[in-house]
Amino acid sequence: MDALIHGLHHVTATVSDAQADVDFYVGLLGQRLVKKTVNFDNPGVYHFYYGNEAGDPGTIMTTFPYAGMGVRRGVNGAGQIDVTSFSAPAEAIDFWSSRLAATGVPYTGAPTPFGEDALHFDDPSGLHLRLVGTLDDGRAPWTGPDISAAQAIRGIHSVSMTVRHPETTGALLTQLLDARKVGETATTDRYAMGDGTPGSLVEVCRAGGARDAHNGLGTVHHVAFAVATPDDQLRIQRALRAAGFNVTDVIDRQYFTSIYFREPNGVLYEIATLPPGFAIDEPLAELGRGLKLPPQEEHRRALIEQLLPPVTY
Ligand code: ZN
């Protein structure tokens, strides 16, 4: 079978306060809020999508801000994506360390297991982030008045998952999800999909004695991998089901369609299509301006707008 998976599509996290989340990803990291919608499975909660200008797959970080909704803090540990990495030009790492310091965000500078310069810090909800300095990331960045194209984040670099049995996670990645191993250290294996550039990388880290992870505030909920077409999605779904994975039916997420399943160590995976994208319900120039609801929720718009806390950006 030809390679169907192109790389990362998006990373979705359960976070706390909506305004703090927007302030961090838009105000500090300089991402574009490309969609302000609701959690389709819980429309009283926002779903924010951050990315580059169009929210190209591989640049998208998405969050569910659950503050005040009775969701407990998450637990970091085995069976979870523990670190989400963004990519920025290697020469801009000093810019970013100064920017974090000026904003009072604690960080440490330490290379990745594979030798790239990197900054390690948490978002306001405690989500573990890494900014990796890269030389080979050709993606067009979203820029702002105080972040130039030479400095701006290019998109997601990789996800790093912590698992008890890295060999089973690796077997799924290489045998069914079109990945190949491109690096190996005592603690971490790195896999690449597609062209192997930032945005198509997955790290699998040995859990050691780590406790079991639980999703909650400040943890990643799932990672989505990108396929080009709904047909490719069905081919992956068939292959996964034939291999014994419990895969959902195709679900319409308005901006893409999705299937979900748990990989052998418990990490939730999604396979999402490239089309139709975020310009399906508002023009490219106005992405993220209005609250967008899926058609099945439009009749409840007044109620939903009452439930959601106001955010400014
Ligand atoms: Zn998703």
Short mmCIF file of C-alpha atoms and ligand atoms in Angstrom, two decimals:
data_model
loop_
_atom_site.label_atom_id
_atom_site.label_comp_id
_atom_site.label_asym_id
_atom_site.label_seq_id
_atom_site.Cartn_x
_atom_site.Cartn_y
_atom_site.Cartn_z
CA MET A 1 0.00 0.00 0.00
CA ASP A 2 1.28 3.48 -0.82
CA ALA A 3 1.93 5.77 2.12
CA LEU A 4 -1.41 7.29 3.13
CA ILE A 5 -0.36 9.20 6.25
CA HIS A 6 1.38 12.50 5.50
CA GLY A 7 2.35 13.52 9.04
CA LEU A 8 0.69 15.28 11.95
CA HIS A 9 -2.70 16.92 11.45
CA HIS A 10 -3.30 18.44 14.90
CA VAL A 11 -2.75 18.00 18.62
CA THR A 12 -5.69 18.49 21.00
CA ALA A 13 -5.31 19.29 24.69
CA THR A 14 -7.61 19.66 27.67
CA VAL A 15 -6.79 23.04 29.22
CA SER A 16 -8.07 25.39 31.92
CA ASP A 17 -8.96 29.05 31.37
CA ALA A 18 -10.10 30.16 27.90
CA GLN A 19 -8.71 33.70 28.05
CA ALA A 20 -5.35 32.56 29.44
CA ASP A 21 -5.16 29.98 26.65
CA VAL A 22 -5.79 32.55 23.90
CA ASP A 23 -3.38 35.02 25.51
CA PHE A 24 -0.67 32.36 25.52
CA TYR A 25 -1.03 30.80 22.08
CA VAL A 26 -1.97 33.98 20.19
CA GLY A 27 -0.37 36.71 22.31
CA LEU A 28 2.86 35.02 23.34
CA LEU A 29 3.51 32.24 20.80
CA GLY A 30 2.12 34.28 17.90
CA GLN A 31 -0.20 31.62 16.53
CA ARG A 32 -3.29 32.57 14.57
CA LEU A 33 -6.64 31.66 16.13
CA VAL A 34 -8.03 30.06 12.96
CA LYS A 35 -11.28 28.80 14.46
CA LYS A 36 -13.36 29.61 17.49
CA THR A 37 -15.96 26.89 17.79
CA VAL A 38 -17.29 24.52 20.46
CA ASN A 39 -16.49 21.00 21.51
CA PHE A 40 -18.87 19.09 19.21
CA ASP A 41 -19.30 16.45 21.94
CA ASN A 42 -19.91 19.09 24.66
CA PRO A 43 -21.04 22.38 23.08
CA GLY A 44 -20.92 24.33 26.35
CA VAL A 45 -17.12 24.31 26.02
CA TYR A 46 -15.02 26.16 23.46
CA HIS A 47 -12.83 24.44 20.92
CA PHE A 48 -9.99 26.73 19.86
CA TYR A 49 -7.81 25.95 16.84
CA TYR A 50 -4.45 27.72 16.52
CA GLY A 51 -2.18 27.49 13.48
CA ASN A 52 -0.62 29.36 10.60
CA GLU A 53 -2.59 31.59 8.23
CA ALA A 54 -4.90 28.89 6.89
CA GLY A 55 -4.46 26.44 9.76
CA ASP A 56 -2.63 24.01 7.52
CA PRO A 57 -2.54 20.44 8.85
CA GLY A 58 0.62 19.99 10.90
CA THR A 59 0.45 23.55 12.23
CA ILE A 60 -2.71 23.05 14.28
CA MET A 61 -2.83 23.03 18.08
CA THR A 62 -6.35 22.78 19.46
CA THR A 63 -7.64 23.20 23.00
CA PHE A 64 -10.78 22.54 25.06
CA PRO A 65 -10.77 25.10 27.92
CA TYR A 66 -12.60 23.28 30.70
CA ALA A 67 -12.01 25.67 33.63
CA GLY A 68 -14.97 25.73 36.01
CA MET A 69 -16.60 22.68 34.44
CA GLY A 70 -15.67 20.18 37.15
CA VAL A 71 -12.83 18.56 35.22
CA ARG A 72 -9.93 17.56 37.46
CA ARG A 73 -6.27 18.17 36.73
CA GLY A 74 -4.71 15.61 34.44
CA VAL A 75 -1.95 13.25 35.52
CA ASN A 76 1.20 12.96 33.44
CA GLY A 77 2.53 9.47 32.96
CA ALA A 78 2.49 6.36 30.82
CA GLY A 79 0.03 6.06 27.96
CA GLN A 80 -0.04 9.71 27.01
CA ILE A 81 1.49 12.38 24.84
CA ASP A 82 3.57 14.16 27.44
CA VAL A 83 5.27 16.84 25.33
CA THR A 84 4.04 18.81 22.32
CA SER A 85 6.84 20.46 20.34
CA PHE A 86 6.69 23.49 18.09
CA SER A 87 9.25 24.32 15.40
CA ALA A 88 11.01 27.66 14.97
CA PRO A 89 14.17 28.63 13.06
CA ALA A 90 17.26 27.58 15.05
CA GLU A 91 18.62 31.13 14.87
CA ALA A 92 15.45 32.41 16.60
CA ILE A 93 15.85 30.37 19.81
CA ASP A 94 17.46 33.36 21.58
CA PHE A 95 14.54 35.54 20.51
CA TRP A 96 12.13 33.06 22.03
CA SER A 97 14.04 32.63 25.29
CA SER A 98 14.06 36.42 25.71
CA ARG A 99 10.35 36.58 24.90
CA LEU A 100 9.49 33.88 27.44
CA ALA A 101 11.66 35.56 30.08
CA ALA A 102 10.11 38.98 29.44
CA THR A 103 6.64 37.47 29.94
CA GLY A 104 7.62 35.66 33.13
CA VAL A 105 7.24 32.16 31.67
CA PRO A 106 9.83 29.89 33.31
CA TYR A 107 11.80 27.82 30.81
CA THR A 108 14.89 25.70 30.55
CA GLY A 109 17.14 25.45 27.55
CA ALA A 110 18.34 21.93 26.78
CA PRO A 111 18.81 20.02 23.54
CA THR A 112 16.34 17.39 22.38
CA PRO A 113 17.50 13.74 22.62
CA PHE A 114 18.52 14.15 18.96
CA GLY A 115 20.67 17.23 19.43
CA GLU A 116 18.46 20.13 18.33
CA ASP A 117 18.51 23.26 20.49
CA ALA A 118 15.25 23.53 22.38
CA LEU A 119 13.38 25.48 25.05
CA HIS A 120 11.15 23.62 27.51
CA PHE A 121 8.24 25.37 29.23
CA ASP A 122 4.60 24.90 30.24
CA ASP A 123 1.49 26.64 28.98
CA PRO A 124 -0.86 28.29 31.55
CA SER A 125 -2.64 24.96 32.12
CA GLY A 126 0.59 23.08 32.80
CA LEU A 127 0.81 21.46 29.37
CA HIS A 128 4.42 20.49 28.62
CA LEU A 129 5.72 22.29 25.53
CA ARG A 130 9.05 22.33 23.73
CA LEU A 131 10.20 24.82 21.12
CA VAL A 132 12.69 23.11 18.82
CA GLY A 133 15.19 25.03 16.71
CA THR A 134 15.07 23.67 13.15
CA LEU A 135 16.91 24.24 9.87
CA ASP A 136 14.63 22.42 7.43
CA ASP A 137 11.11 23.74 8.07
CA GLY A 138 9.78 25.38 4.89
CA ARG A 139 6.26 26.05 6.13
CA ALA A 140 5.00 29.62 5.81
CA PRO A 141 4.58 31.05 9.31
CA TRP A 142 1.91 33.35 10.69
CA THR A 143 3.67 36.56 11.71
CA GLY A 144 2.68 39.56 13.79
CA PRO A 145 3.79 43.07 14.59
CA ASP A 146 6.40 41.85 17.07
CA ILE A 147 7.31 38.46 15.53
CA SER A 148 9.06 38.46 12.15
CA ALA A 149 9.08 35.67 9.57
CA ALA A 150 12.67 34.91 10.60
CA GLN A 151 11.49 34.29 14.17
CA ALA A 152 7.97 32.91 13.91
CA ILE A 153 6.85 29.42 14.86
CA ARG A 154 6.36 27.25 11.77
CA GLY A 155 3.90 24.80 13.30
CA ILE A 156 3.97 21.63 15.34
CA HIS A 157 7.37 19.92 15.27
CA SER A 158 6.52 16.60 16.93
CA VAL A 159 4.67 14.87 19.70
CA SER A 160 6.48 12.87 22.38
CA MET A 161 4.49 10.04 23.92
CA THR A 162 5.44 8.12 27.05
CA VAL A 163 4.65 4.41 26.88
CA ARG A 164 5.41 1.22 28.80
CA HIS A 165 6.01 -0.93 25.71
CA PRO A 166 7.66 1.19 23.01
CA GLU A 167 7.99 -1.80 20.67
CA THR A 168 4.21 -2.15 20.22
CA THR A 169 3.74 1.56 19.62
CA GLY A 170 6.62 1.47 17.16
CA ALA A 171 5.21 -1.56 15.35
CA LEU A 172 1.88 0.17 14.79
CA LEU A 173 3.60 3.33 13.56
CA THR A 174 5.80 1.50 11.09
CA GLN A 175 3.43 -1.26 9.95
CA LEU A 176 0.12 0.58 9.63
CA LEU A 177 0.76 4.33 9.89
CA ASP A 178 3.51 4.74 7.28
CA ALA A 179 6.22 5.83 9.72
CA ARG A 180 9.89 4.88 9.72
CA LYS A 181 12.35 5.02 12.60
CA VAL A 182 14.81 7.86 12.08
CA GLY A 183 16.52 8.06 15.48
CA GLU A 184 17.10 6.04 18.62
CA THR A 185 18.60 6.87 22.02
CA ALA A 186 18.56 5.02 25.34
CA THR A 187 15.24 6.67 26.24
CA THR A 188 13.57 7.77 23.02
CA ASP A 189 12.82 6.55 19.51
CA ARG A 190 11.99 9.08 16.81
CA TYR A 191 9.77 8.20 13.88
CA ALA A 192 9.04 10.20 10.73
CA MET A 193 6.17 10.15 8.27
CA GLY A 194 5.89 11.70 4.82
CA ASP A 195 8.85 13.91 3.96
CA GLY A 196 10.28 13.60 7.49
CA THR A 197 10.43 17.35 8.11
CA PRO A 198 9.07 19.08 11.25
CA GLY A 199 5.36 18.41 11.49
CA SER A 200 5.78 14.75 10.59
CA LEU A 201 7.75 13.52 13.63
CA VAL A 202 6.70 11.31 16.52
CA GLU A 203 8.85 10.46 19.56
CA VAL A 204 8.22 7.35 21.63
CA CYS A 205 9.72 7.58 25.13
CA ARG A 206 10.20 4.68 27.53
CA ALA A 207 8.00 5.19 30.61
CA GLY A 208 10.33 3.54 33.14
CA GLY A 209 8.56 3.62 36.50
CA ALA A 210 6.11 6.36 35.54
CA ARG A 211 2.57 6.06 36.88
CA ASP A 212 -0.42 5.74 34.53
CA ALA A 213 -1.55 8.94 32.86
CA HIS A 214 -5.07 10.34 33.17
CA ASN A 215 -6.53 12.95 30.88
CA GLY A 216 -7.61 16.16 32.56
CA LEU A 217 -6.69 19.83 32.69
CA GLY A 218 -3.17 20.39 31.39
CA THR A 219 -2.77 17.18 29.39
CA VAL A 220 -2.94 16.21 25.73
CA HIS A 221 -6.19 14.48 24.79
CA HIS A 222 -5.12 13.04 21.43
CA VAL A 223 -2.93 13.44 18.36
CA ALA A 224 -4.32 13.41 14.83
CA PHE A 225 -2.45 12.20 11.76
CA ALA A 226 -3.24 13.55 8.29
CA VAL A 227 -4.59 11.72 5.24
CA ALA A 228 -5.27 13.42 1.90
CA THR A 229 -8.75 12.14 1.17
CA PRO A 230 -11.81 10.43 2.72
CA ASP A 231 -10.96 7.37 0.60
CA ASP A 232 -7.51 7.16 2.15
CA GLN A 233 -9.15 7.48 5.57
CA LEU A 234 -11.37 4.48 4.81
CA ARG A 235 -8.38 2.46 3.62
CA ILE A 236 -6.58 3.15 6.91
CA GLN A 237 -9.75 2.34 8.84
CA ARG A 238 -10.03 -1.04 7.06
CA ALA A 239 -6.38 -1.87 7.66
CA LEU A 240 -6.58 -0.96 11.35
CA ARG A 241 -9.77 -2.98 11.86
CA ALA A 242 -8.23 -5.94 10.06
CA ALA A 243 -5.32 -5.73 12.51
CA GLY A 244 -7.76 -5.88 15.43
CA PHE A 245 -7.94 -2.21 16.44
CA ASN A 246 -11.27 -0.87 17.69
CA VAL A 247 -11.72 2.07 15.30
CA THR A 248 -14.70 4.44 15.31
CA ASP A 249 -16.85 5.13 12.29
CA VAL A 250 -16.08 8.30 10.32
CA ILE A 251 -17.16 11.40 12.29
CA ASP A 252 -17.78 14.79 10.63
CA ARG A 253 -15.74 17.47 12.40
CA GLN A 254 -16.87 20.22 9.98
CA TYR A 255 -13.29 21.18 9.00
CA PHE A 256 -12.19 17.56 8.39
CA THR A 257 -13.56 14.08 8.98
CA SER A 258 -12.09 11.83 11.64
CA ILE A 259 -11.71 8.31 12.91
CA TYR A 260 -10.34 7.50 16.36
CA PHE A 261 -8.73 4.53 18.06
CA ARG A 262 -6.38 3.75 20.94
CA GLU A 263 -2.89 2.55 20.11
CA PRO A 264 -1.47 -0.44 22.03
CA ASN A 265 -0.19 1.61 24.99
CA GLY A 266 -3.42 3.57 25.37
CA VAL A 267 -2.63 6.83 23.57
CA LEU A 268 -5.67 8.14 21.67
CA TYR A 269 -5.00 8.54 17.94
CA GLU A 270 -7.14 10.22 15.32
CA ILE A 271 -6.84 10.05 11.53
CA ALA A 272 -8.13 13.30 9.98
CA THR A 273 -8.56 14.42 6.38
CA LEU A 274 -6.88 17.44 4.82
CA PRO A 275 -10.13 18.76 3.23
CA PRO A 276 -12.30 20.76 3.57
CA GLY A 277 -10.27 23.02 5.92
CA PHE A 278 -11.08 26.07 7.99
CA ALA A 279 -12.28 28.40 5.21
CA ILE A 280 -15.45 26.32 4.77
CA ASP A 281 -17.53 28.59 7.04
CA GLU A 282 -15.71 31.95 7.05
CA PRO A 283 -13.29 33.67 4.62
CA LEU A 284 -9.55 33.11 5.03
CA ALA A 285 -9.01 36.75 6.03
CA GLU A 286 -11.57 36.45 8.83
CA LEU A 287 -10.71 33.07 10.31
CA GLY A 288 -11.31 32.96 14.04
CA ARG A 289 -13.33 36.19 14.25
CA GLY A 290 -16.78 34.78 14.93
CA LEU A 291 -18.09 31.91 17.02
CA LYS A 292 -18.69 29.09 14.54
CA LEU A 293 -21.11 26.31 15.41
CA PRO A 294 -21.69 23.04 13.60
CA PRO A 295 -25.04 23.02 11.75
CA GLN A 296 -26.61 20.71 14.34
CA GLU A 297 -25.99 23.28 17.11
CA GLU A 298 -27.03 26.51 15.32
CA HIS A 299 -30.56 26.38 16.76
CA ARG A 300 -29.01 26.57 20.26
CA ARG A 301 -26.65 29.48 19.47
CA ALA A 302 -28.19 31.91 21.99
CA LEU A 303 -27.91 29.39 24.82
CA ILE A 304 -24.35 28.36 23.87
CA GLU A 305 -23.21 32.00 23.69
CA GLN A 306 -24.58 32.50 27.21
CA LEU A 307 -22.66 29.50 28.55
CA LEU A 308 -19.29 30.39 27.03
CA PRO A 309 -17.06 32.91 28.83
CA PRO A 310 -16.21 35.97 26.69
CA VAL A 311 -12.67 36.04 25.30
CA THR A 312 -10.77 38.92 23.69
CA TYR A 313 -7.79 38.69 21.35
ZN ZN B 1 -8.78 15.89 17.02
#
